[in-house]
Every structure is written in C-alpha cells, then in structure tokens.
Coordinates of N, CA and C and ligand atoms in Angstrom, one line a residue:
M1 N 0.9 -1.6 0.2 CA 0.2 -0.2 -0.2 C 0.7 0.9 0.0
K2 N 0.5 2.0 -0.8 CA 0.9 3.5 -0.9 C 0.5 4.3 0.3
F3 N 1.7 5.4 0.6 CA 0.5 6.2 1.4 C 1.4 7.6 0.6
F4 N -0.1 8.6 0.2 CA 0.2 9.9 0.0 C 0.3 10.9 0.8
V5 N 0.5 11.6 1.3 CA 0.5 12.7 2.2 C -0.5 13.8 1.2
D6 N -1.9 14.3 2.4 CA -2.4 15.2 1.8 C -2.5 16.2 2.6
T7 N -1.5 16.9 1.8 CA -1.2 18.6 2.3 C 0.1 19.1 1.1
A8 N -0.6 20.7 1.3 CA 0.3 21.5 0.3 C 1.5 22.1 1.4
D9 N 1.3 21.4 2.4 CA 2.3 22.4 3.4 C 3.9 21.7 3.1
V10 N 4.9 22.3 3.0 CA 6.1 21.8 2.0 C 7.1 21.2 3.2
K11 N 6.7 21.9 4.9 CA 7.8 21.6 6.0 C 7.3 20.6 6.6
D12 N 5.7 20.1 6.8 CA 5.6 18.8 6.6 C 5.4 17.4 5.6
I13 N 5.8 18.3 4.6 CA 6.1 17.2 3.2 C 7.6 16.7 3.7
R14 N 8.6 17.6 3.4 CA 9.3 17.7 3.8 C 9.9 16.5 5.1
E15 N 9.1 17.0 6.5 CA 9.6 15.9 7.7 C 9.4 14.7 7.4
L16 N 8.3 14.3 6.5 CA 7.6 12.9 6.4 C 7.9 12.3 5.6
N17 N 9.2 12.8 4.4 CA 9.5 12.4 3.2 C 11.3 11.8 4.0
D18 N 11.1 12.6 4.6 CA 12.4 12.1 5.9 C 12.7 10.9 5.8
L19 N 11.2 11.0 7.0 CA 10.6 9.6 7.6 C 10.4 8.3 6.6
G20 N 10.4 8.5 5.4 CA 10.4 7.6 4.3 C 8.9 7.3 4.5
L21 N 7.7 8.1 4.4 CA 6.6 8.0 4.3 C 6.1 8.0 3.9
V22 N 6.5 8.7 2.5 CA 5.7 9.6 1.5 C 6.2 8.8 -0.2
D23 N 4.8 8.8 -0.4 CA 5.1 8.0 -1.8 C 4.6 8.9 -2.8
G24 N 4.2 9.7 -2.0 CA 3.5 10.5 -3.1 C 2.6 11.9 -2.2
V25 N 2.2 12.7 -3.0 CA 1.3 14.1 -2.3 C 0.3 14.1 -3.0
T26 N -0.8 14.5 -2.4 CA -2.1 15.1 -2.8 C -2.3 16.9 -2.7
T27 N -2.9 17.4 -3.7 CA -3.3 18.9 -2.9 C -4.7 19.1 -3.3
N28 N -5.5 20.5 -3.6 CA -6.4 20.4 -4.0 C -6.9 21.9 -3.6
P29 N -7.7 22.5 -3.8 CA -7.5 24.1 -4.1 C -7.7 24.3 -2.3
S30 N -8.1 24.0 -1.5 CA -8.4 24.1 -0.4 C -7.0 24.3 0.3
L31 N -5.8 23.0 0.3 CA -5.2 22.8 0.7 C -3.8 23.7 0.5
I32 N -4.4 23.8 -0.6 CA -3.1 25.6 -1.6 C -4.1 26.8 -0.7
L33 N -5.5 27.3 -0.2 CA -5.4 28.1 0.0 C -4.8 28.1 1.2
K34 N -5.0 27.1 2.2 CA -4.3 26.3 4.0 C -2.8 26.9 3.8
S35 N -2.4 26.9 2.6 CA -0.6 26.9 2.8 C 0.1 28.6 2.7
G36 N -1.2 28.9 2.3 CA -1.1 30.9 2.3 C 0.1 30.9 1.0
G37 N 0.2 30.2 0.1 CA 1.4 30.2 -1.5 C 0.7 30.1 -2.2
N38 N 1.4 30.4 -3.6 CA 1.1 30.4 -5.0 C 1.0 29.3 -5.6
I39 N -0.1 28.8 -6.4 CA -0.3 27.1 -6.2 C 0.7 26.8 -7.8
I40 N 1.5 27.8 -8.4 CA 2.7 27.0 -9.0 C 4.0 27.3 -8.6
D41 N 4.4 27.8 -7.6 CA 5.2 28.2 -6.7 C 5.4 26.7 -5.7
V42 N 4.3 27.0 -4.6 CA 4.3 25.4 -3.9 C 4.0 24.3 -4.3
T43 N 3.3 23.7 -5.9 CA 3.3 23.1 -5.7 C 5.3 22.6 -7.1
K44 N 5.5 23.3 -7.4 CA 7.1 23.2 -7.6 C 8.0 22.8 -6.5
E45 N 7.8 23.1 -5.5 CA 9.0 23.0 -4.1 C 8.4 21.3 -4.0
I46 N 7.0 21.5 -3.9 CA 6.4 19.7 -3.0 C 7.3 18.8 -4.6
C47 N 6.9 19.3 -5.6 CA 7.8 17.8 -6.9 C 9.1 18.1 -6.5
S48 N 9.9 18.9 -5.6 CA 11.4 19.0 -6.0 C 11.5 18.0 -4.5
I49 N 10.5 17.6 -3.9 CA 11.1 17.3 -2.1 C 10.9 15.5 -2.5
V50 N 9.6 15.1 -3.5 CA 9.1 14.2 -3.6 C 9.4 13.8 -4.6
K51 N 9.7 12.1 -4.9 CA 9.9 11.9 -6.1 C 8.7 11.0 -6.8
G52 N 7.7 10.4 -5.9 CA 6.9 10.1 -6.4 C 5.4 11.1 -6.9
P53 N 4.4 10.6 -7.5 CA 3.3 11.6 -7.8 C 3.1 12.9 -7.2
V54 N 2.7 14.0 -7.7 CA 2.1 14.8 -6.7 C 0.8 15.3 -7.7
S55 N -0.1 15.1 -6.9 CA -1.8 15.5 -7.6 C -1.7 17.2 -7.3
A56 N -2.1 18.2 -8.7 CA -2.8 19.4 -8.7 C -3.7 19.0 -9.6
E57 N -5.0 20.2 -8.6 CA -5.9 19.8 -9.2 C -6.3 21.3 -10.5
V58 N -7.3 20.9 -11.5 CA -7.4 22.0 -12.0 C -8.2 22.7 -10.9
T59 N -9.2 24.2 -11.6 CA -10.0 24.6 -11.1 C -11.4 25.1 -11.9
A60 N -11.3 24.8 -13.3 CA -11.9 24.7 -14.6 C -12.9 23.2 -14.3
T61 N -14.0 24.0 -14.9 CA -15.4 23.0 -14.7 C -15.2 22.7 -16.3
D62 N -15.1 23.4 -16.9 CA -15.2 22.6 -18.2 C -14.2 21.9 -19.0
Y63 N -14.5 21.3 -20.2 CA -12.9 20.1 -20.6 C -12.5 21.5 -21.3
A64 N -12.8 22.1 -22.4 CA -11.4 23.3 -22.6 C -10.7 23.9 -21.5
G65 N -11.8 24.3 -20.2 CA -10.6 24.9 -19.3 C -9.4 24.0 -19.0
M66 N -10.3 22.9 -18.3 CA -9.8 21.7 -17.7 C -8.2 21.7 -18.4
M67 N -8.5 21.6 -19.2 CA -7.3 20.8 -20.8 C -5.9 22.2 -20.6
K68 N -6.8 23.6 -20.5 CA -5.4 24.5 -20.8 C -5.1 24.8 -19.3
E69 N -5.5 24.6 -17.7 CA -5.0 24.5 -16.8 C -4.2 23.1 -17.0
A70 N -4.5 21.8 -17.3 CA -3.6 20.9 -17.3 C -2.8 21.3 -17.9
A71 N -2.2 21.8 -18.6 CA -1.2 22.1 -19.6 C -0.5 22.9 -18.7
V72 N -1.0 23.5 -18.1 CA -0.1 24.7 -17.5 C 0.3 23.7 -15.9
L73 N -0.5 22.7 -15.5 CA -0.1 21.9 -14.2 C 1.5 20.9 -14.6
A74 N 0.9 20.5 -15.1 CA 2.0 19.3 -16.4 C 3.2 19.8 -16.6
K75 N 3.4 21.4 -16.8 CA 4.8 21.9 -17.1 C 5.9 21.9 -15.4
I76 N 5.1 22.2 -14.8 CA 5.7 21.9 -13.3 C 6.8 21.0 -13.3
A77 N 6.5 19.9 -13.2 CA 7.9 18.9 -13.0 C 7.0 17.2 -13.7
D78 N 8.1 16.5 -14.1 CA 7.7 15.6 -14.5 C 6.4 14.7 -13.8
N79 N 6.5 15.0 -12.4 CA 5.6 14.0 -11.5 C 4.1 14.1 -10.9
I80 N 4.2 15.1 -12.2 CA 3.0 16.0 -11.8 C 1.7 15.1 -11.8
C81 N 0.8 15.0 -11.2 CA -0.7 14.1 -11.5 C -2.3 15.3 -11.5
I82 N -2.3 15.2 -12.6 CA -3.5 16.0 -12.8 C -4.7 15.5 -12.2
K83 N -5.5 16.7 -11.7 CA -6.5 15.7 -10.4 C -7.6 16.6 -10.7
L84 N -8.9 16.0 -11.3 CA -9.3 16.3 -12.1 C -11.1 16.0 -11.5
P85 N -12.0 16.6 -11.3 CA -13.4 16.0 -10.2 C -13.8 15.3 -11.7
V86 N -14.9 14.1 -10.8 CA -15.2 13.3 -11.4 C -17.5 14.0 -11.7
T87 N -16.9 14.5 -13.1 CA -18.2 15.2 -14.1 C -17.7 14.6 -15.2
L88 N -18.8 14.6 -15.6 CA -18.7 14.3 -17.5 C -17.0 14.8 -18.2
D89 N -17.2 16.8 -17.9 CA -16.4 17.5 -18.5 C -14.6 16.7 -17.6
G90 N -14.6 16.3 -16.8 CA -13.8 15.9 -16.2 C -13.5 14.0 -16.4
L91 N -14.0 13.7 -16.9 CA -13.6 12.5 -16.8 C -13.6 12.5 -19.1
K92 N -13.7 13.6 -19.8 CA -13.5 13.6 -21.2 C -12.0 14.5 -20.9
A93 N -11.6 14.6 -19.8 CA -10.3 15.4 -19.8 C -9.6 14.4 -19.4
C94 N -10.1 13.4 -18.3 CA -9.1 12.2 -17.8 C -8.9 11.8 -18.8
K95 N -9.8 11.2 -20.0 CA -9.2 10.0 -20.9 C -8.5 10.8 -22.0
A96 N -8.7 12.0 -22.5 CA -7.2 12.7 -23.3 C -5.7 13.1 -22.5
L97 N -5.5 13.3 -21.5 CA -4.9 13.1 -20.6 C -3.9 12.0 -20.8
T98 N -5.2 11.3 -20.4 CA -4.4 9.5 -20.0 C -3.7 9.2 -21.3
S99 N -4.0 9.4 -22.4 CA -3.7 9.5 -24.0 C -2.4 9.9 -24.4
D100 N -2.6 11.2 -23.7 CA -1.5 12.2 -23.9 C -0.1 11.3 -23.1
G101 N -0.1 10.7 -22.5 CA 0.5 9.9 -21.0 C 0.5 10.6 -19.9
H102 N 0.0 11.6 -19.6 CA -0.2 11.7 -18.6 C -0.7 11.1 -16.8
E103 N -0.4 11.5 -15.5 CA -0.7 10.3 -14.3 C -2.7 11.9 -14.4
T104 N -3.6 10.9 -14.0 CA -4.6 11.1 -13.6 C -5.5 10.9 -12.6
N105 N -5.8 11.6 -11.5 CA -6.6 11.4 -10.3 C -7.9 11.8 -10.2
L106 N -8.5 11.0 -10.1 CA -10.1 11.7 -10.2 C -10.8 12.0 -9.1
T107 N -11.0 13.3 -8.7 CA -11.3 13.2 -7.1 C -12.8 13.7 -6.9
L108 N -13.5 13.7 -5.7 CA -15.0 13.7 -5.3 C -15.7 12.8 -5.8
C109 N -15.3 11.5 -5.3 CA -15.9 10.1 -5.9 C -16.5 10.2 -5.1
F110 N -18.1 9.6 -4.6 CA -19.0 9.1 -3.5 C -19.8 8.2 -4.1
S111 N -19.2 7.3 -5.4 CA -20.4 6.6 -5.4 C -19.6 5.2 -6.0
A112 N -19.8 4.3 -5.9 CA -18.8 2.8 -7.2 C -18.9 3.2 -8.3
N113 N -20.4 4.0 -8.8 CA -21.1 3.9 -10.1 C -19.3 4.7 -11.1
Q114 N -19.5 5.9 -10.4 CA -17.9 7.2 -10.5 C -16.8 6.7 -10.8
A115 N -16.9 5.8 -9.7 CA -15.1 5.4 -9.9 C -15.0 4.0 -11.2
L116 N -16.1 3.6 -11.4 CA -16.0 2.7 -12.7 C -16.1 3.3 -14.1
L117 N -16.5 4.7 -14.0 CA -16.5 5.9 -14.5 C -15.4 6.1 -15.3
A118 N -14.6 6.3 -14.3 CA -13.3 6.9 -14.4 C -12.4 5.5 -14.3
A119 N -12.8 4.5 -14.1 CA -12.1 3.4 -14.6 C -12.0 3.1 -15.9
K120 N -12.8 3.6 -16.5 CA -13.8 3.5 -17.8 C -12.7 4.1 -18.6
A121 N -12.5 5.5 -18.2 CA -11.7 6.8 -18.8 C -10.3 6.8 -18.9
G122 N -9.5 5.9 -17.9 CA -8.5 5.5 -17.7 C -8.1 6.0 -16.9
A123 N -8.3 6.7 -15.5 CA -8.0 7.8 -14.7 C -6.9 6.4 -14.3
T124 N -5.9 7.4 -13.9 CA -4.2 6.6 -12.9 C -5.1 6.5 -11.6
Y125 N -5.6 7.2 -10.8 CA -5.9 6.7 -9.4 C -7.8 7.3 -9.6
I126 N -8.7 6.7 -8.7 CA -9.6 7.3 -7.9 C -9.5 7.5 -6.7
S127 N -10.3 9.0 -6.1 CA -9.9 9.1 -4.9 C -11.4 9.2 -4.7
P128 N -11.8 8.1 -3.8 CA -13.4 7.6 -3.0 C -12.8 8.6 -1.7
F129 N -13.8 10.1 -1.3 CA -13.7 10.4 0.6 C -14.3 9.7 1.0
I130 N -13.6 9.1 2.0 CA -14.6 8.4 3.3 C -14.8 9.2 4.1
G131 N -14.2 10.4 4.9 CA -14.6 11.1 6.1 C -15.8 11.5 5.8
R132 N -16.0 12.1 4.7 CA -17.3 13.0 4.0 C -18.6 12.3 4.0
L133 N -18.1 11.3 3.6 CA -19.4 9.6 3.5 C -19.9 9.4 4.5
D134 N -18.4 9.6 6.0 CA -19.2 9.2 7.4 C -19.8 10.3 8.3
D135 N -19.4 11.9 7.4 CA -20.1 13.0 7.7 C -21.8 12.8 7.4
I136 N -22.2 12.1 6.7 CA -23.1 12.5 6.2 C -24.3 11.0 6.8
G137 N -23.3 10.4 7.6 CA -23.7 9.6 8.1 C -23.9 7.8 7.7
L138 N -23.2 7.8 6.3 CA -22.4 6.9 5.8 C -21.5 5.9 5.8
N139 N -21.3 5.3 5.5 CA -20.5 4.8 6.0 C -19.0 4.7 4.9
G140 N -18.3 5.5 5.0 CA -17.7 5.9 3.4 C -16.2 4.3 3.5
M141 N -16.3 3.4 4.1 CA -15.4 2.5 3.7 C -16.2 1.5 3.2
D142 N -17.4 1.6 3.4 CA -17.9 0.2 2.4 C -18.4 0.5 1.0
L143 N -17.9 2.1 0.2 CA -17.3 2.7 -0.7 C -16.4 1.4 -1.5
I144 N -15.4 1.9 -0.5 CA -14.1 1.6 -0.9 C -14.0 0.0 -1.2
G145 N -15.0 -1.0 0.1 CA -15.2 -2.4 -0.8 C -16.1 -2.4 -2.0
E146 N -16.8 -2.1 -2.4 CA -17.6 -1.8 -3.7 C -16.7 -1.6 -4.4
I147 N -15.8 -0.5 -4.5 CA -15.1 -0.6 -5.7 C -13.8 -1.2 -6.1
R148 N -13.2 -1.5 -4.7 CA -12.2 -2.9 -4.9 C -12.7 -4.1 -5.8
T149 N -14.0 -4.9 -5.3 CA -15.0 -5.2 -5.8 C -14.7 -5.6 -7.4
I150 N -15.4 -4.6 -8.1 CA -15.9 -4.0 -9.7 C -14.5 -3.9 -10.2
F151 N -13.4 -3.0 -9.5 CA -12.1 -3.1 -10.3 C -11.4 -4.7 -10.2
D152 N -11.6 -5.6 -9.2 CA -11.2 -6.9 -9.7 C -12.1 -7.4 -10.2
N153 N -13.1 -7.7 -10.7 CA -14.3 -8.5 -11.2 C -13.7 -8.2 -12.7
Y154 N -13.0 -6.8 -13.6 CA -12.6 -6.3 -14.5 C -11.6 -6.5 -14.8
D155 N -10.6 -6.6 -13.8 CA -9.0 -6.4 -13.8 C -8.7 -4.5 -14.2
F156 N -9.7 -4.0 -13.9 CA -9.4 -2.7 -14.0 C -7.9 -2.4 -13.7
E157 N -7.2 -1.0 -14.2 CA -5.9 -1.1 -13.4 C -5.9 0.5 -12.7
T158 N -6.7 0.8 -13.0 CA -7.2 2.2 -11.9 C -6.6 2.0 -10.4
Q159 N -6.2 3.0 -9.9 CA -5.5 2.7 -8.7 C -6.6 3.1 -7.9
I160 N -6.8 2.6 -6.5 CA -8.1 3.1 -6.0 C -7.5 3.6 -4.2
L161 N -7.6 5.0 -4.5 CA -6.4 5.8 -3.7 C -7.8 6.6 -2.5
A162 N -8.0 5.9 -1.5 CA -8.7 6.3 -0.4 C -8.5 7.9 0.2
A163 N -9.3 8.4 0.1 CA -8.9 10.0 0.9 C -10.2 10.2 1.3
S164 N -9.6 11.9 2.3 CA -10.5 12.2 3.2 C -10.4 11.1 4.2
I165 N -9.2 10.8 4.0 CA -9.1 9.7 5.6 C -8.7 10.6 6.8
R166 N -9.7 10.3 7.5 CA -9.2 11.3 9.1 C -8.6 10.6 10.6
T167 N -8.5 9.5 10.3 CA -8.5 8.6 11.3 C -7.6 7.5 11.1
V168 N -6.9 7.1 11.7 CA -6.1 5.9 12.2 C -6.8 4.6 11.7
N169 N -8.2 4.6 12.1 CA -8.8 2.8 11.9 C -9.0 3.4 10.5
H170 N -9.3 4.5 9.8 CA -9.4 4.7 8.7 C -8.8 4.0 7.5
V171 N -7.4 4.1 8.2 CA -6.1 3.4 7.6 C -6.3 1.9 7.1
K172 N -6.5 2.0 8.9 CA -6.1 0.1 9.0 C -7.4 -0.7 8.1
E173 N -8.7 0.2 7.7 CA -9.9 -0.4 7.1 C -9.4 -0.6 5.8
A174 N -9.0 0.5 5.4 CA -9.0 0.9 3.8 C -7.4 -0.3 3.7
A175 N -6.9 -0.4 4.5 CA -5.5 -1.4 3.9 C -6.0 -3.0 4.3
L176 N -6.9 -3.3 4.9 CA -7.8 -4.5 5.4 C -8.7 -4.6 4.1
I177 N -9.0 -3.8 3.0 CA -10.3 -4.1 2.1 C -9.1 -4.1 0.9
G178 N -8.0 -3.9 0.6 CA -7.0 -3.2 -0.4 C -7.0 -2.2 -0.8
A179 N -7.5 -1.5 -0.1 CA -7.1 0.0 -1.3 C -5.2 -0.1 -1.4
D180 N -5.6 0.5 -3.0 CA -4.4 0.4 -3.3 C -3.0 1.4 -2.8
V181 N -3.7 3.1 -2.3 CA -3.1 4.3 -1.8 C -4.2 4.9 -0.4
I182 N -3.5 5.2 0.2 CA -4.3 6.3 1.2 C -3.5 7.6 1.3
T183 N -4.4 8.6 1.1 CA -3.5 9.8 1.4 C -4.0 10.1 2.7
A184 N -3.5 10.8 3.6 CA -4.2 11.0 5.1 C -3.1 12.3 5.3
P185 N -4.6 13.3 6.4 CA -3.1 14.9 6.8 C -1.7 14.6 7.1
P186 N -0.6 14.9 7.6 CA 0.3 14.9 7.7 C -0.1 13.7 9.4
A187 N -0.7 14.5 9.8 CA -0.4 14.7 12.0 C -1.4 12.6 12.0
T188 N -2.0 12.3 10.7 CA -3.1 11.0 10.8 C -1.6 10.1 10.4
L189 N -0.7 10.4 9.7 CA 0.2 9.3 9.2 C 1.1 9.7 10.2
K190 N 1.5 10.6 10.7 CA 2.1 10.3 11.8 C 1.6 9.5 13.0
A191 N -0.2 9.4 13.5 CA -0.2 9.4 14.6 C 0.1 7.0 14.2
L192 N 0.2 6.8 13.4 CA -0.2 5.2 13.3 C 0.4 4.9 13.8
V193 N 2.0 5.8 14.1 CA 2.9 4.9 15.3 C 2.6 4.8 16.6
K194 N 1.4 5.5 17.0 CA 1.5 5.8 18.5 C 0.8 4.3 19.3
H195 N 1.3 3.7 19.9 CA 0.3 2.9 20.9 C 0.5 2.7 22.3
P196 N -0.2 3.5 22.9 CA 0.3 3.2 24.8 C 1.1 2.3 25.3
L197 N 1.3 1.1 24.6 CA 2.1 0.0 25.3 C 2.9 0.0 25.0
T198 N 3.2 0.6 23.4 CA 4.9 1.0 23.3 C 5.6 1.9 24.0
D199 N 5.0 3.2 24.4 CA 5.4 3.8 25.2 C 5.7 3.1 26.6
K200 N 4.7 2.7 27.3 CA 5.0 2.4 28.3 C 6.0 1.1 28.7
G201 N 6.0 0.2 27.5 CA 7.3 -0.7 27.4 C 8.6 0.5 27.1
L202 N 8.8 1.0 26.5 CA 9.9 1.3 26.3 C 10.6 2.0 27.6
E203 N 9.5 3.1 28.1 CA 9.8 3.5 29.4 C 10.1 2.2 30.2
A204 N 10.1 1.4 30.8 CA 10.3 0.1 31.5 C 11.7 -0.3 30.8
F205 N 11.8 -0.4 29.3 CA 12.9 -1.0 29.0 C 14.6 0.1 29.4
L206 N 13.9 1.2 29.5 CA 14.7 2.4 29.8 C 15.2 2.4 31.2
A207 N 14.0 2.4 32.1 CA 14.2 2.5 33.2 C 15.0 1.4 34.0
D208 N 15.0 0.1 33.4 CA 15.9 -1.1 33.7 C 17.5 -0.7 33.3
W209 N 17.4 -0.5 32.0 CA 18.8 0.1 31.3 C 19.5 1.0 32.1
A210 N 19.2 1.9 32.9 CA 19.7 2.8 33.4 C 20.5 2.4 34.8
K211 N 19.3 1.1 35.1 CA 20.2 0.5 36.5 C 21.0 -0.6 36.3
T212 N 21.2 -0.9 35.1 CA 22.2 -1.6 34.8 C 24.0 -0.9 34.7
G213 N 23.7 0.4 34.5 CA 25.3 1.3 35.0 C 25.5 1.1 32.9
Q214 N 25.1 0.6 32.2 CA 25.6 0.1 30.9 C 25.8 1.1 30.0
S215 N 26.1 1.1 28.5 CA 26.2 2.2 27.3 C 26.4 0.9 27.0
I216 N 25.8 1.3 25.5 CA 26.6 0.9 24.3 C 27.0 1.5 23.3
A217 N 27.2 3.0 23.5 CA 28.0 3.4 22.4 C 28.6 4.9 22.6
Ligands
G3P1 O1 -7.8 14.0 -0.5 C1 -9.2 15.0 -0.3 C2 -8.8 15.1 1.2 O2 -8.2 16.2 0.9 C3 -10.1 16.0 1.7 O3 -10.5 15.4 2.9 O4 -10.9 15.7 5.5 O5 -11.0 17.7 3.8 O6 -13.0 15.6 3.7 P1 -11.2 16.2 4.3

C-alpha cells in the first residue's frame, strides 16, 4: 500500500519524506489556500522534494478550461498528476490526458458508479472520499469495498486512492480492504506509530537499562 500525504505544507512534506513515509502527495484548492502560497510555486517546491506523484487539481469546470489548466500544471514537473473532478467534463479531460501519457487522479468520488466511469476513462487513480461520507451518516469504507470488488471483477488498473482519511482506523480498514493508496493529513500518518503499550514498554526498558549502568556506544 502506498502512502500519499494530503497537504500542501512543504515543512510537513519534508519531515514525512525524510521519515520515508511519502510515496506521493495530494493537494486541492483548499489545501493550497491553507498553505498561503501560490499554486505554481508551492507545487513546484513539493515536486522537488518528493519523487512520487504530486496531484495538482484543476479549477476549471469545462473540458477546454481543464485542458488549458492541465497543460500549465503538467509543465511544473515530470511527477505531476493531474487531478480532475468526477464530472462528464472531468472524465473527458481524463481520457484525453491519459492518452497523452499524463497521470490522472479523479477526485470527489462518492459512488461506485463514479469510480467505474473513472476506470473506463483510464484514470490512474480514483479518490473516494471516506470521511465526507461518514460525515453524512454513511459508512465511507463500504465504498472502498464496492470499488475494490468492481475493479477486481474486470481487472481495471485504476488505483483506489482512499481519500478524506481522518483517523488511523480509516488507514487500517482501507488496508484490510485492499485500497492501493491512502492519502492522509500529516498528523494522521504520524499517529499510525502510536500505541500506549509501546510508550509504556519503552519507559520500562529504559528504566531497567539505566539500572545496569551500561552504555552501548
Ligand atoms: O484528498 C481529499 C481530502 O483532502 C479531503 O479531505 O478531510 O477535507 O474531507 P477532507
């Protein structure tokens, strides 16, 4: 399973990348706003830090506008993945960009049928939003399971990129179901390592070690 970090915060990306936890990055207009930077500058810096795909999202809603913006975004770096909404225009742009050899990430997916359309359009990634489905009283993780079954039924190569991940349990459940990628905020990725028994055990080992009076190096 690949780990993408869902942020445009360069400091966080650098820290997680140094930890070896970043296989790619996903951004969106809200995350660019939060970063306080210019989309081109921020995305360029992210692409220089991370080797894997960096999703940069178009903001046009019509096919021609999406293609124009995609051309600008694609020029930023070789590892740009063009992020498009799952709409009819987004699907059309996805097909054209995929044929041109670009990676694509179809975002704002809330149904299995939308994922099916993205796969048929040749999307590299489909991003079902788990947390936002949970927010309206549904079980977002059920959608990941449905998409996994459909993609496996037909050997679709589109990768399931579980997005809107809010908790460490989301990560575990997505991994159990077989999502290809999760994208999560930096704090969620870092929280994966936490367990109270690890902290307690380490504390006890260190206390006993101090009593031996030894040192290793
Ligand atoms: O990758 C999509 C993600 O940014 C959405 O997350 O928490 O805003 O629903 P959230």
